[in-house]
Amino acid sequence: MKKIIRIFLLVIGVLILIATFKFLWDSSRPETPMYEIISPKIGDIKNTTTATGNIEPRNEISVKPEIPGIISSIRKEVGDAVREGEIIATLRVIPDAAQLSSAESRVRLAEITLEQVEKQYERQKGLYEKDVISRNDYEVIEASYEKAIEEKENAQDALQIVRTGSSKNPNLANNTQVRSRTSGTILDIPVKVGNSVMNSNGFTDGTTIAVVADMNDLIFSGTVDEVEIGKIKEGMHLDISVGAITNETIEATLEYIAPRGKKESGSVLYEIKAAVKTPKTELIRANYSANANIVTEEAKDVITVPESSVEFSKSGLTYVYILKSNNSQKQIFVKRPIEIGLSDGVNLQVVSGLTVSDQIRGIKIEKTK
């Protein structure tokens, strides 16, 4: 019995020794790495540069009054559509004392002159009817009389313009009515009823009553870094994304590149402008922040592989590893040189050396412990 127990313990000891030896042997062997298997794909590769900026109307018109005065009424609101010539606001005129005095003086002188000429005209008319004076003499005094009447009317009209800002002549524009000079959308009305406003003259730009712009004629205005400016040219296509408009890309065409850059925060930036095609979105607001992607190089329908699967040598050659055999224990790859083209930072264009039927080595699979 004791002999059987000794034999059993001996067998157990041997098994433990064998298991320990196998564990140490397996632990000392180098781990066989496993890799993802990737198939080349047909796709597009684009190189782009990004410009940051805003969506703006091509032209913004500042509507200013023709005479100084006080805003008596505002007939439009921000966001309203207006047509050219449509009234936006009306003014109440406060006459200038010097201009008013001069205009009143002109009226009095015109009345005195007319009274004097009228008396002469009546006398000459009577003499002409009696054939005492010639027709030529009569026509001279008649012309003087008509001029005096015209001067009085002009003086009275000028006085009314000084007092009220409007003329008695219906064919003349009413200066107290501030009208839009273009058709479009009102973007801003920076004044309120009761505000004093000035007209534009040699000493001041005048007070802006409203800002009007055509929101169907928009541009993207942005900047590009000097490193990228040499890669773009007029006529290139832009894809514009606006943060306030989700799930829509707006198309544009580059039409202007500034010949001179501006230094900002240590970098030289060049202004660009692009004509924006009418977006599908019904409402787009002025000065939306936007980013524009400009395609500088593009290759369509080419063989592409992830850049992480390509090996770059110091001599400038590029390689991939083609899968020859694959099982759960071991993968066998063969190194093959390839010629590459464009890169978008994630994928590479393969010019030659690969087909879509090949399988190549990808990134190493990390085993979970």
mmCIF file of C-alpha atoms in Angstrom:
data_model
loop_
_atom_site.group_PDB
_atom_site.id
_atom_site.type_symbol
_atom_site.label_atom_id
_atom_site.label_comp_id
_atom_site.label_asym_id
_atom_site.label_seq_id
_atom_site.Cartn_x
_atom_site.Cartn_y
_atom_site.Cartn_z
ATOM 1 C CA MET A 1 0.000 0.000 0.000
ATOM 2 C CA LYS A 2 2.789 2.346 0.891
ATOM 3 C CA LYS A 3 4.496 1.477 -2.374
ATOM 4 C CA ILE A 4 1.400 2.465 -4.375
ATOM 5 C CA ILE A 5 1.208 5.809 -2.552
ATOM 6 C CA ARG A 6 4.893 6.519 -3.293
ATOM 7 C CA ILE A 7 4.360 5.721 -6.981
ATOM 8 C CA PHE A 8 1.272 7.998 -7.113
ATOM 9 C CA LEU A 9 3.126 10.916 -5.491
ATOM 10 C CA LEU A 10 6.040 10.386 -7.868
ATOM 11 C CA VAL A 11 3.720 10.535 -10.883
ATOM 12 C CA ILE A 12 2.082 13.740 -9.547
ATOM 13 C CA GLY A 13 5.502 15.314 -9.044
ATOM 14 C CA VAL A 14 6.600 14.411 -12.570
ATOM 15 C CA LEU A 15 3.393 15.909 -14.054
ATOM 16 C CA ILE A 16 3.884 19.122 -12.105
ATOM 17 C CA LEU A 17 7.503 19.296 -13.263
ATOM 18 C CA ILE A 18 6.460 18.781 -16.909
ATOM 19 C CA ALA A 19 3.717 21.454 -16.658
ATOM 20 C CA THR A 20 6.164 23.896 -15.099
ATOM 21 C CA PHE A 21 8.744 23.223 -17.775
ATOM 22 C CA LYS A 22 6.107 23.719 -20.547
ATOM 23 C CA PHE A 23 4.912 26.998 -18.990
ATOM 24 C CA LEU A 24 8.476 28.309 -18.765
ATOM 25 C CA TRP A 25 9.158 27.170 -22.334
ATOM 26 C CA ASP A 26 6.028 28.861 -23.730
ATOM 27 C CA SER A 27 6.759 32.020 -21.750
ATOM 28 C CA SER A 28 10.289 32.258 -23.102
ATOM 29 C CA ARG A 29 9.214 31.937 -26.738
ATOM 30 C CA PRO A 30 8.728 35.282 -28.607
ATOM 31 C CA GLU A 31 5.092 36.178 -29.267
ATOM 32 C CA THR A 32 4.002 35.880 -32.897
ATOM 33 C CA PRO A 33 2.408 39.216 -33.873
ATOM 34 C CA MET A 34 -0.910 39.286 -35.734
ATOM 35 C CA TYR A 35 -1.964 42.085 -38.089
ATOM 36 C CA GLU A 36 -5.170 43.421 -39.577
ATOM 37 C CA ILE A 37 -5.668 42.373 -43.189
ATOM 38 C CA ILE A 38 -6.611 45.207 -45.545
ATOM 39 C CA SER A 39 -7.807 45.161 -49.141
ATOM 40 C CA PRO A 40 -7.041 48.162 -51.393
ATOM 41 C CA LYS A 41 -10.127 50.145 -52.437
ATOM 42 C CA ILE A 42 -11.173 52.313 -55.355
ATOM 43 C CA GLY A 43 -11.839 55.884 -54.181
ATOM 44 C CA ASP A 44 -11.033 59.555 -54.453
ATOM 45 C CA ILE A 45 -8.101 61.379 -52.882
ATOM 46 C CA LYS A 46 -8.297 65.121 -52.300
ATOM 47 C CA ASN A 47 -5.807 67.613 -50.973
ATOM 48 C CA THR A 48 -7.569 70.603 -49.471
ATOM 49 C CA THR A 49 -6.744 73.803 -47.691
ATOM 50 C CA THR A 50 -9.115 75.488 -45.269
ATOM 51 C CA ALA A 51 -10.057 79.162 -45.119
ATOM 52 C CA THR A 52 -11.991 80.709 -42.250
ATOM 53 C CA GLY A 53 -14.263 83.674 -42.772
ATOM 54 C CA ASN A 54 -17.851 84.856 -43.132
ATOM 55 C CA ILE A 55 -20.767 84.822 -45.541
ATOM 56 C CA GLU A 56 -21.468 88.433 -46.549
ATOM 57 C CA PRO A 57 -23.584 90.336 -49.089
ATOM 58 C CA ARG A 58 -21.500 91.453 -52.039
ATOM 59 C CA ASN A 59 -22.757 95.031 -51.705
ATOM 60 C CA GLU A 60 -24.174 96.796 -48.656
ATOM 61 C CA ILE A 61 -25.729 100.227 -49.252
ATOM 62 C CA SER A 62 -25.898 102.777 -46.428
ATOM 63 C CA VAL A 63 -29.010 104.931 -46.851
ATOM 64 C CA LYS A 64 -28.415 108.516 -45.684
ATOM 65 C CA PRO A 65 -30.686 111.602 -45.623
ATOM 66 C CA GLU A 66 -30.295 114.438 -48.121
ATOM 67 C CA ILE A 67 -30.987 117.109 -45.497
ATOM 68 C CA PRO A 68 -30.435 117.366 -41.732
ATOM 69 C CA GLY A 69 -33.426 116.884 -39.484
ATOM 70 C CA ILE A 70 -35.130 114.731 -36.862
ATOM 71 C CA ILE A 71 -36.574 111.266 -37.501
ATOM 72 C CA SER A 72 -40.350 111.633 -37.340
ATOM 73 C CA SER A 73 -41.288 108.095 -38.408
ATOM 74 C CA ILE A 74 -39.700 104.801 -39.471
ATOM 75 C CA ARG A 75 -41.814 102.774 -41.865
ATOM 76 C CA LYS A 76 -39.667 99.635 -42.136
ATOM 77 C CA GLU A 77 -38.110 97.106 -39.794
ATOM 78 C CA VAL A 78 -34.879 95.130 -39.887
ATOM 79 C CA GLY A 79 -35.361 92.088 -42.103
ATOM 80 C CA ASP A 80 -37.998 93.704 -44.322
ATOM 81 C CA ALA A 81 -37.619 93.533 -48.090
ATOM 82 C CA VAL A 82 -37.576 96.927 -49.854
ATOM 83 C CA ARG A 83 -37.673 98.044 -53.462
ATOM 84 C CA GLU A 84 -35.580 100.833 -54.940
ATOM 85 C CA GLY A 85 -37.237 104.172 -54.194
ATOM 86 C CA GLU A 86 -39.392 102.828 -51.358
ATOM 87 C CA ILE A 87 -39.692 105.096 -48.303
ATOM 88 C CA ILE A 88 -37.851 103.845 -45.223
ATOM 89 C CA ALA A 89 -38.217 106.860 -42.903
ATOM 90 C CA THR A 90 -39.450 110.462 -42.849
ATOM 91 C CA LEU A 91 -37.809 113.542 -41.355
ATOM 92 C CA ARG A 92 -38.988 116.663 -39.601
ATOM 93 C CA VAL A 93 -36.872 119.629 -40.645
ATOM 94 C CA ILE A 94 -35.498 122.172 -38.173
ATOM 95 C CA PRO A 95 -34.668 125.245 -40.290
ATOM 96 C CA ASP A 96 -31.217 126.774 -40.037
ATOM 97 C CA ALA A 97 -31.580 130.364 -38.826
ATOM 98 C CA ALA A 98 -29.157 131.815 -41.367
ATOM 99 C CA GLN A 99 -30.664 129.898 -44.298
ATOM 100 C CA LEU A 100 -34.192 130.816 -43.184
ATOM 101 C CA SER A 101 -33.333 134.506 -42.930
ATOM 102 C CA SER A 102 -31.701 134.472 -46.366
ATOM 103 C CA ALA A 103 -34.673 132.701 -47.943
ATOM 104 C CA GLU A 104 -37.175 135.117 -46.397
ATOM 105 C CA SER A 105 -35.096 138.049 -47.592
ATOM 106 C CA ARG A 106 -35.060 136.621 -51.109
ATOM 107 C CA VAL A 107 -38.873 136.354 -51.089
ATOM 108 C CA ARG A 108 -39.281 139.984 -49.984
ATOM 109 C CA LEU A 109 -36.892 141.246 -52.665
ATOM 110 C CA ALA A 110 -38.701 139.156 -55.289
ATOM 111 C CA GLU A 111 -42.054 140.657 -54.228
ATOM 112 C CA ILE A 112 -40.691 144.210 -54.395
ATOM 113 C CA THR A 113 -39.161 143.595 -57.823
ATOM 114 C CA LEU A 114 -42.346 141.987 -59.120
ATOM 115 C CA GLU A 115 -44.480 144.897 -57.870
ATOM 116 C CA GLN A 116 -42.222 147.405 -59.610
ATOM 117 C CA VAL A 117 -42.019 145.460 -62.877
ATOM 118 C CA GLU A 118 -45.762 144.816 -62.853
ATOM 119 C CA LYS A 119 -46.503 148.555 -62.797
ATOM 120 C CA GLN A 120 -44.134 149.138 -65.708
ATOM 121 C CA TYR A 121 -45.712 146.236 -67.583
ATOM 122 C CA GLU A 122 -49.254 147.600 -67.157
ATOM 123 C CA ARG A 123 -48.176 151.045 -68.424
ATOM 124 C CA GLN A 124 -46.307 149.619 -71.403
ATOM 125 C CA LYS A 125 -49.201 147.333 -72.209
ATOM 126 C CA GLY A 126 -51.602 150.278 -72.368
ATOM 127 C CA LEU A 127 -49.246 152.223 -74.632
ATOM 128 C CA TYR A 128 -48.776 149.181 -76.898
ATOM 129 C CA GLU A 129 -52.529 148.749 -77.248
ATOM 130 C CA LYS A 130 -52.714 152.428 -78.376
ATOM 131 C CA ASP A 131 -49.837 151.837 -80.835
ATOM 132 C CA VAL A 132 -47.649 154.344 -79.016
ATOM 133 C CA ILE A 133 -44.718 151.904 -78.569
ATOM 134 C CA SER A 134 -43.405 149.222 -80.852
ATOM 135 C CA ARG A 135 -44.058 145.534 -80.338
ATOM 136 C CA ASN A 136 -40.366 144.946 -79.596
ATOM 137 C CA ASP A 137 -40.440 147.365 -76.636
ATOM 138 C CA TYR A 138 -43.585 145.658 -75.345
ATOM 139 C CA GLU A 139 -42.047 142.171 -75.560
ATOM 140 C CA VAL A 140 -39.002 143.336 -73.581
ATOM 141 C CA ILE A 141 -41.100 144.529 -70.646
ATOM 142 C CA GLU A 142 -43.345 141.433 -70.910
ATOM 143 C CA ALA A 143 -40.303 139.171 -70.583
ATOM 144 C CA SER A 144 -39.093 141.134 -67.546
ATOM 145 C CA TYR A 145 -42.522 140.743 -65.964
ATOM 146 C CA GLU A 146 -42.567 136.954 -66.500
ATOM 147 C CA LYS A 147 -39.037 136.664 -65.070
ATOM 148 C CA ALA A 148 -40.112 138.569 -61.954
ATOM 149 C CA ILE A 149 -43.051 136.187 -61.477
ATOM 150 C CA GLU A 150 -40.761 133.172 -61.910
ATOM 151 C CA GLU A 151 -38.243 134.588 -59.430
ATOM 152 C CA LYS A 152 -40.949 135.129 -56.810
ATOM 153 C CA GLU A 153 -42.194 131.545 -57.191
ATOM 154 C CA ASN A 154 -38.650 130.196 -56.949
ATOM 155 C CA ALA A 155 -37.957 132.281 -53.852
ATOM 156 C CA GLN A 156 -41.157 131.037 -52.185
ATOM 157 C CA ASP A 157 -40.309 127.447 -53.117
ATOM 158 C CA ALA A 158 -36.802 127.844 -51.692
ATOM 159 C CA LEU A 159 -38.274 129.224 -48.472
ATOM 160 C CA GLN A 160 -40.614 126.239 -48.189
ATOM 161 C CA ILE A 161 -37.714 123.838 -48.717
ATOM 162 C CA VAL A 162 -35.758 125.529 -45.910
ATOM 163 C CA ARG A 163 -38.783 125.413 -43.617
ATOM 164 C CA THR A 164 -40.153 121.941 -44.402
ATOM 165 C CA GLY A 165 -37.590 120.173 -46.575
ATOM 166 C CA SER A 166 -40.126 119.694 -49.399
ATOM 167 C CA SER A 167 -40.928 121.630 -52.543
ATOM 168 C CA LYS A 168 -44.290 122.778 -53.900
ATOM 169 C CA ASN A 169 -43.225 121.365 -57.246
ATOM 170 C CA PRO A 170 -44.662 117.829 -57.468
ATOM 171 C CA ASN A 171 -41.955 116.818 -59.933
ATOM 172 C CA LEU A 172 -39.222 117.379 -57.351
ATOM 173 C CA ALA A 173 -38.349 114.748 -54.735
ATOM 174 C CA ASN A 174 -39.460 115.311 -51.171
ATOM 175 C CA ASN A 175 -36.223 115.545 -49.191
ATOM 176 C CA THR A 176 -37.996 114.709 -45.935
ATOM 177 C CA GLN A 177 -38.642 111.194 -47.243
ATOM 178 C CA VAL A 178 -35.630 108.896 -46.915
ATOM 179 C CA ARG A 179 -35.852 106.334 -49.707
ATOM 180 C CA SER A 180 -33.926 103.138 -50.416
ATOM 181 C CA ARG A 181 -31.407 103.455 -53.232
ATOM 182 C CA THR A 182 -31.493 99.760 -54.080
ATOM 183 C CA SER A 183 -33.729 96.716 -53.798
ATOM 184 C CA GLY A 184 -32.885 94.170 -51.141
ATOM 185 C CA THR A 185 -33.225 93.343 -47.464
ATOM 186 C CA ILE A 186 -32.803 95.795 -44.594
ATOM 187 C CA LEU A 187 -29.935 94.514 -42.450
ATOM 188 C CA ASP A 188 -29.823 97.332 -39.910
ATOM 189 C CA ILE A 189 -31.671 100.472 -38.863
ATOM 190 C CA PRO A 190 -29.315 102.179 -36.381
ATOM 191 C CA VAL A 191 -31.594 105.184 -35.637
ATOM 192 C CA LYS A 192 -34.820 105.660 -33.713
ATOM 193 C CA VAL A 193 -37.696 108.108 -33.923
ATOM 194 C CA GLY A 194 -36.572 111.430 -32.429
ATOM 195 C CA ASN A 195 -32.885 111.018 -33.344
ATOM 196 C CA SER A 196 -31.181 113.951 -35.040
ATOM 197 C CA VAL A 197 -29.562 113.052 -38.350
ATOM 198 C CA MET A 198 -27.131 114.794 -40.680
ATOM 199 C CA ASN A 199 -26.775 114.657 -44.423
ATOM 200 C CA SER A 200 -23.497 113.773 -46.090
ATOM 201 C CA ASN A 201 -21.296 116.756 -46.928
ATOM 202 C CA GLY A 202 -17.659 117.770 -47.133
ATOM 203 C CA PHE A 203 -17.279 117.717 -43.344
ATOM 204 C CA THR A 204 -19.177 114.569 -42.323
ATOM 205 C CA ASP A 205 -20.192 111.212 -43.814
ATOM 206 C CA GLY A 206 -23.741 111.756 -42.657
ATOM 207 C CA THR A 207 -26.003 109.619 -40.491
ATOM 208 C CA THR A 208 -26.893 106.132 -41.698
ATOM 209 C CA ILE A 209 -30.644 105.603 -41.599
ATOM 210 C CA ALA A 210 -30.570 102.003 -42.830
ATOM 211 C CA VAL A 211 -28.250 99.378 -44.357
ATOM 212 C CA VAL A 212 -29.713 97.546 -47.359
ATOM 213 C CA ALA A 213 -28.195 94.573 -49.210
ATOM 214 C CA ASP A 214 -29.189 92.030 -51.835
ATOM 215 C CA MET A 215 -29.164 88.715 -49.954
ATOM 216 C CA ASN A 216 -29.326 86.779 -53.218
ATOM 217 C CA ASP A 217 -25.831 87.985 -54.156
ATOM 218 C CA LEU A 218 -23.519 86.639 -51.463
ATOM 219 C CA ILE A 219 -19.776 86.111 -51.173
ATOM 220 C CA PHE A 220 -17.514 84.183 -48.835
ATOM 221 C CA SER A 221 -14.839 86.469 -47.424
ATOM 222 C CA GLY A 222 -12.006 84.738 -45.594
ATOM 223 C CA THR A 223 -8.264 84.369 -45.137
ATOM 224 C CA VAL A 224 -5.657 81.780 -46.165
ATOM 225 C CA ASP A 225 -2.223 81.290 -44.603
ATOM 226 C CA GLU A 226 0.816 82.201 -46.692
ATOM 227 C CA VAL A 227 1.943 78.558 -46.677
ATOM 228 C CA GLU A 228 -1.186 77.532 -48.598
ATOM 229 C CA ILE A 229 -1.786 80.612 -50.761
ATOM 230 C CA GLY A 230 0.505 79.374 -53.540
ATOM 231 C CA LYS A 231 -1.658 76.257 -53.991
ATOM 232 C CA ILE A 232 -4.856 78.072 -54.915
ATOM 233 C CA LYS A 233 -5.942 80.148 -57.887
ATOM 234 C CA GLU A 234 -9.020 81.976 -59.102
ATOM 235 C CA GLY A 235 -11.772 79.753 -60.449
ATOM 236 C CA MET A 236 -11.227 76.927 -57.941
ATOM 237 C CA HIS A 237 -14.219 75.230 -56.333
ATOM 238 C CA LEU A 238 -14.994 75.762 -52.637
ATOM 239 C CA ASP A 239 -17.177 73.712 -50.289
ATOM 240 C CA ILE A 240 -18.411 75.994 -47.519
ATOM 241 C CA SER A 241 -19.760 74.735 -44.226
ATOM 242 C CA VAL A 242 -21.687 77.077 -41.944
ATOM 243 C CA GLY A 243 -21.983 76.272 -38.260
ATOM 244 C CA ALA A 244 -25.503 77.676 -38.078
ATOM 245 C CA ILE A 245 -26.692 75.504 -41.003
ATOM 246 C CA THR A 246 -26.374 71.792 -40.324
ATOM 247 C CA ASN A 247 -26.253 69.012 -42.895
ATOM 248 C CA GLU A 248 -25.686 71.318 -45.857
ATOM 249 C CA THR A 249 -22.604 72.323 -47.808
ATOM 250 C CA ILE A 250 -22.718 75.543 -49.811
ATOM 251 C CA GLU A 251 -20.859 75.698 -53.105
ATOM 252 C CA ALA A 252 -18.774 78.693 -54.177
ATOM 253 C CA THR A 253 -16.220 79.709 -56.804
ATOM 254 C CA LEU A 254 -13.010 81.520 -55.896
ATOM 255 C CA GLU A 255 -12.898 84.904 -57.658
ATOM 256 C CA TYR A 256 -10.368 87.032 -55.756
ATOM 257 C CA ILE A 257 -7.021 86.530 -54.014
ATOM 258 C CA ALA A 258 -5.447 89.553 -52.336
ATOM 259 C CA PRO A 259 -2.060 90.496 -53.825
ATOM 260 C CA ARG A 260 -0.858 91.607 -50.408
ATOM 261 C CA GLY A 261 -1.067 89.800 -47.079
ATOM 262 C CA LYS A 262 -1.619 91.094 -43.564
ATOM 263 C CA LYS A 263 0.429 89.963 -40.587
ATOM 264 C CA GLU A 264 -1.693 88.662 -37.723
ATOM 265 C CA SER A 265 -0.394 86.826 -34.648
ATOM 266 C CA GLY A 266 2.929 86.107 -36.315
ATOM 267 C CA SER A 267 1.415 84.705 -39.535
ATOM 268 C CA VAL A 268 0.819 86.375 -42.879
ATOM 269 C CA LEU A 269 -2.776 85.923 -44.035
ATOM 270 C CA TYR A 270 -4.165 86.664 -47.495
ATOM 271 C CA GLU A 271 -7.776 87.687 -48.059
ATOM 272 C CA ILE A 272 -9.852 85.673 -50.518
ATOM 273 C CA LYS A 273 -13.382 86.138 -51.853
ATOM 274 C CA ALA A 274 -15.638 83.580 -53.490
ATOM 275 C CA ALA A 275 -19.006 83.916 -55.201
ATOM 276 C CA VAL A 276 -21.560 81.838 -53.297
ATOM 277 C CA LYS A 277 -24.135 79.865 -55.245
ATOM 278 C CA THR A 278 -27.696 80.247 -53.993
ATOM 279 C CA PRO A 279 -28.035 77.726 -51.132
ATOM 280 C CA LYS A 280 -30.990 75.404 -50.671
ATOM 281 C CA THR A 281 -31.588 76.954 -47.269
ATOM 282 C CA GLU A 282 -34.343 79.557 -47.548
ATOM 283 C CA LEU A 283 -32.882 81.909 -44.950
ATOM 284 C CA ILE A 284 -29.187 82.705 -44.731
ATOM 285 C CA ARG A 285 -28.095 85.625 -42.603
ATOM 286 C CA ALA A 286 -25.308 88.107 -43.199
ATOM 287 C CA ASN A 287 -21.979 87.544 -41.400
ATOM 288 C CA TYR A 288 -22.505 83.855 -40.683
ATOM 289 C CA SER A 289 -19.168 82.337 -39.617
ATOM 290 C CA ALA A 290 -18.036 79.754 -42.149
ATOM 291 C CA ASN A 291 -15.168 77.469 -43.144
ATOM 292 C CA ALA A 292 -14.275 76.871 -46.778
ATOM 293 C CA ASN A 293 -12.476 73.788 -48.045
ATOM 294 C CA ILE A 294 -10.561 74.486 -51.254
ATOM 295 C CA VAL A 295 -9.599 71.434 -53.304
ATOM 296 C CA THR A 296 -6.013 72.027 -54.448
ATOM 297 C CA GLU A 297 -5.322 68.526 -55.883
ATOM 298 C CA GLU A 298 -7.659 65.636 -56.650
ATOM 299 C CA ALA A 299 -7.420 62.078 -57.990
ATOM 300 C CA LYS A 300 -10.685 60.256 -58.736
ATOM 301 C CA ASP A 301 -11.389 56.525 -58.987
ATOM 302 C CA VAL A 302 -7.884 55.430 -57.990
ATOM 303 C CA ILE A 303 -6.557 52.583 -55.827
ATOM 304 C CA THR A 304 -6.214 53.751 -52.228
ATOM 305 C CA VAL A 305 -4.763 52.221 -49.067
ATOM 306 C CA PRO A 306 -4.475 53.537 -45.498
ATOM 307 C CA GLU A 307 -1.283 55.508 -45.011
ATOM 308 C CA SER A 308 -0.574 53.472 -41.859
ATOM 309 C CA SER A 309 -0.174 50.330 -43.995
ATOM 310 C CA VAL A 310 2.656 51.812 -46.091
ATOM 311 C CA GLU A 311 6.309 51.630 -45.057
ATOM 312 C CA PHE A 312 8.625 54.495 -46.038
ATOM 313 C CA SER A 313 12.344 53.875 -46.434
ATOM 314 C CA LYS A 314 15.097 56.409 -45.882
ATOM 315 C CA SER A 315 15.902 56.321 -49.605
ATOM 316 C CA GLY A 316 12.388 57.554 -50.420
ATOM 317 C CA LEU A 317 10.986 54.205 -51.604
ATOM 318 C CA THR A 318 7.624 52.944 -50.346
ATOM 319 C CA TYR A 319 6.579 49.371 -49.571
ATOM 320 C CA VAL A 320 3.630 47.292 -48.459
ATOM 321 C CA TYR A 321 3.500 43.724 -47.134
ATOM 322 C CA ILE A 322 1.414 41.333 -49.230
ATOM 323 C CA LEU A 323 -0.318 38.460 -47.411
ATOM 324 C CA LYS A 324 0.796 35.005 -48.627
ATOM 325 C CA SER A 325 -0.692 32.739 -45.959
ATOM 326 C CA ASN A 326 -2.893 33.301 -42.955
ATOM 327 C CA ASN A 327 -3.990 31.106 -40.063
ATOM 328 C CA SER A 328 -4.820 31.578 -36.437
ATOM 329 C CA GLN A 329 -1.215 30.961 -35.393
ATOM 330 C CA LYS A 330 0.917 32.662 -37.994
ATOM 331 C CA GLN A 331 0.691 35.129 -40.881
ATOM 332 C CA ILE A 332 3.238 35.233 -43.706
ATOM 333 C CA PHE A 333 3.822 38.463 -45.676
ATOM 334 C CA VAL A 334 6.009 39.363 -48.638
ATOM 335 C CA LYS A 335 7.484 42.865 -48.967
ATOM 336 C CA ARG A 336 6.541 44.611 -52.230
ATOM 337 C CA PRO A 337 7.562 48.074 -53.512
ATOM 338 C CA ILE A 338 4.795 50.380 -54.718
ATOM 339 C CA GLU A 339 4.545 53.831 -56.299
ATOM 340 C CA ILE A 340 2.340 56.314 -54.482
ATOM 341 C CA GLY A 341 0.617 59.540 -55.508
ATOM 342 C CA LEU A 342 -1.585 61.930 -53.555
ATOM 343 C CA SER A 343 -2.234 61.695 -49.834
ATOM 344 C CA ASP A 344 -5.019 63.263 -47.790
ATOM 345 C CA GLY A 345 -3.320 62.433 -44.479
ATOM 346 C CA VAL A 346 -5.386 59.271 -43.979
ATOM 347 C CA ASN A 347 -5.293 57.426 -47.296
ATOM 348 C CA LEU A 348 -2.697 57.203 -50.075
ATOM 349 C CA GLN A 349 -3.120 56.890 -53.813
ATOM 350 C CA VAL A 350 -1.324 53.823 -55.203
ATOM 351 C CA VAL A 351 -0.082 54.544 -58.730
ATOM 352 C CA SER A 352 1.431 51.118 -59.363
ATOM 353 C CA GLY A 353 2.384 47.894 -57.557
ATOM 354 C CA LEU A 354 -1.031 46.906 -56.173
ATOM 355 C CA THR A 355 -4.405 45.645 -57.355
ATOM 356 C CA VAL A 356 -7.717 45.587 -55.547
ATOM 357 C CA SER A 357 -7.452 41.790 -55.313
ATOM 358 C CA ASP A 358 -4.300 41.999 -53.148
ATOM 359 C CA GLN A 359 -4.404 41.761 -49.373
ATOM 360 C CA ILE A 360 -1.900 43.764 -47.364
ATOM 361 C CA ARG A 361 -0.734 44.062 -43.788
ATOM 362 C CA GLY A 362 -2.420 46.667 -41.652
ATOM 363 C CA ILE A 363 -1.803 47.723 -38.086
ATOM 364 C CA LYS A 364 -0.758 45.257 -35.401
ATOM 365 C CA ILE A 365 -3.556 43.631 -33.417
ATOM 366 C CA GLU A 366 -3.029 44.145 -29.713
ATOM 367 C CA LYS A 367 -3.918 41.022 -27.743
ATOM 368 C CA THR A 368 -6.103 41.532 -24.709
ATOM 369 C CA LYS A 369 -4.741 40.104 -21.488
#
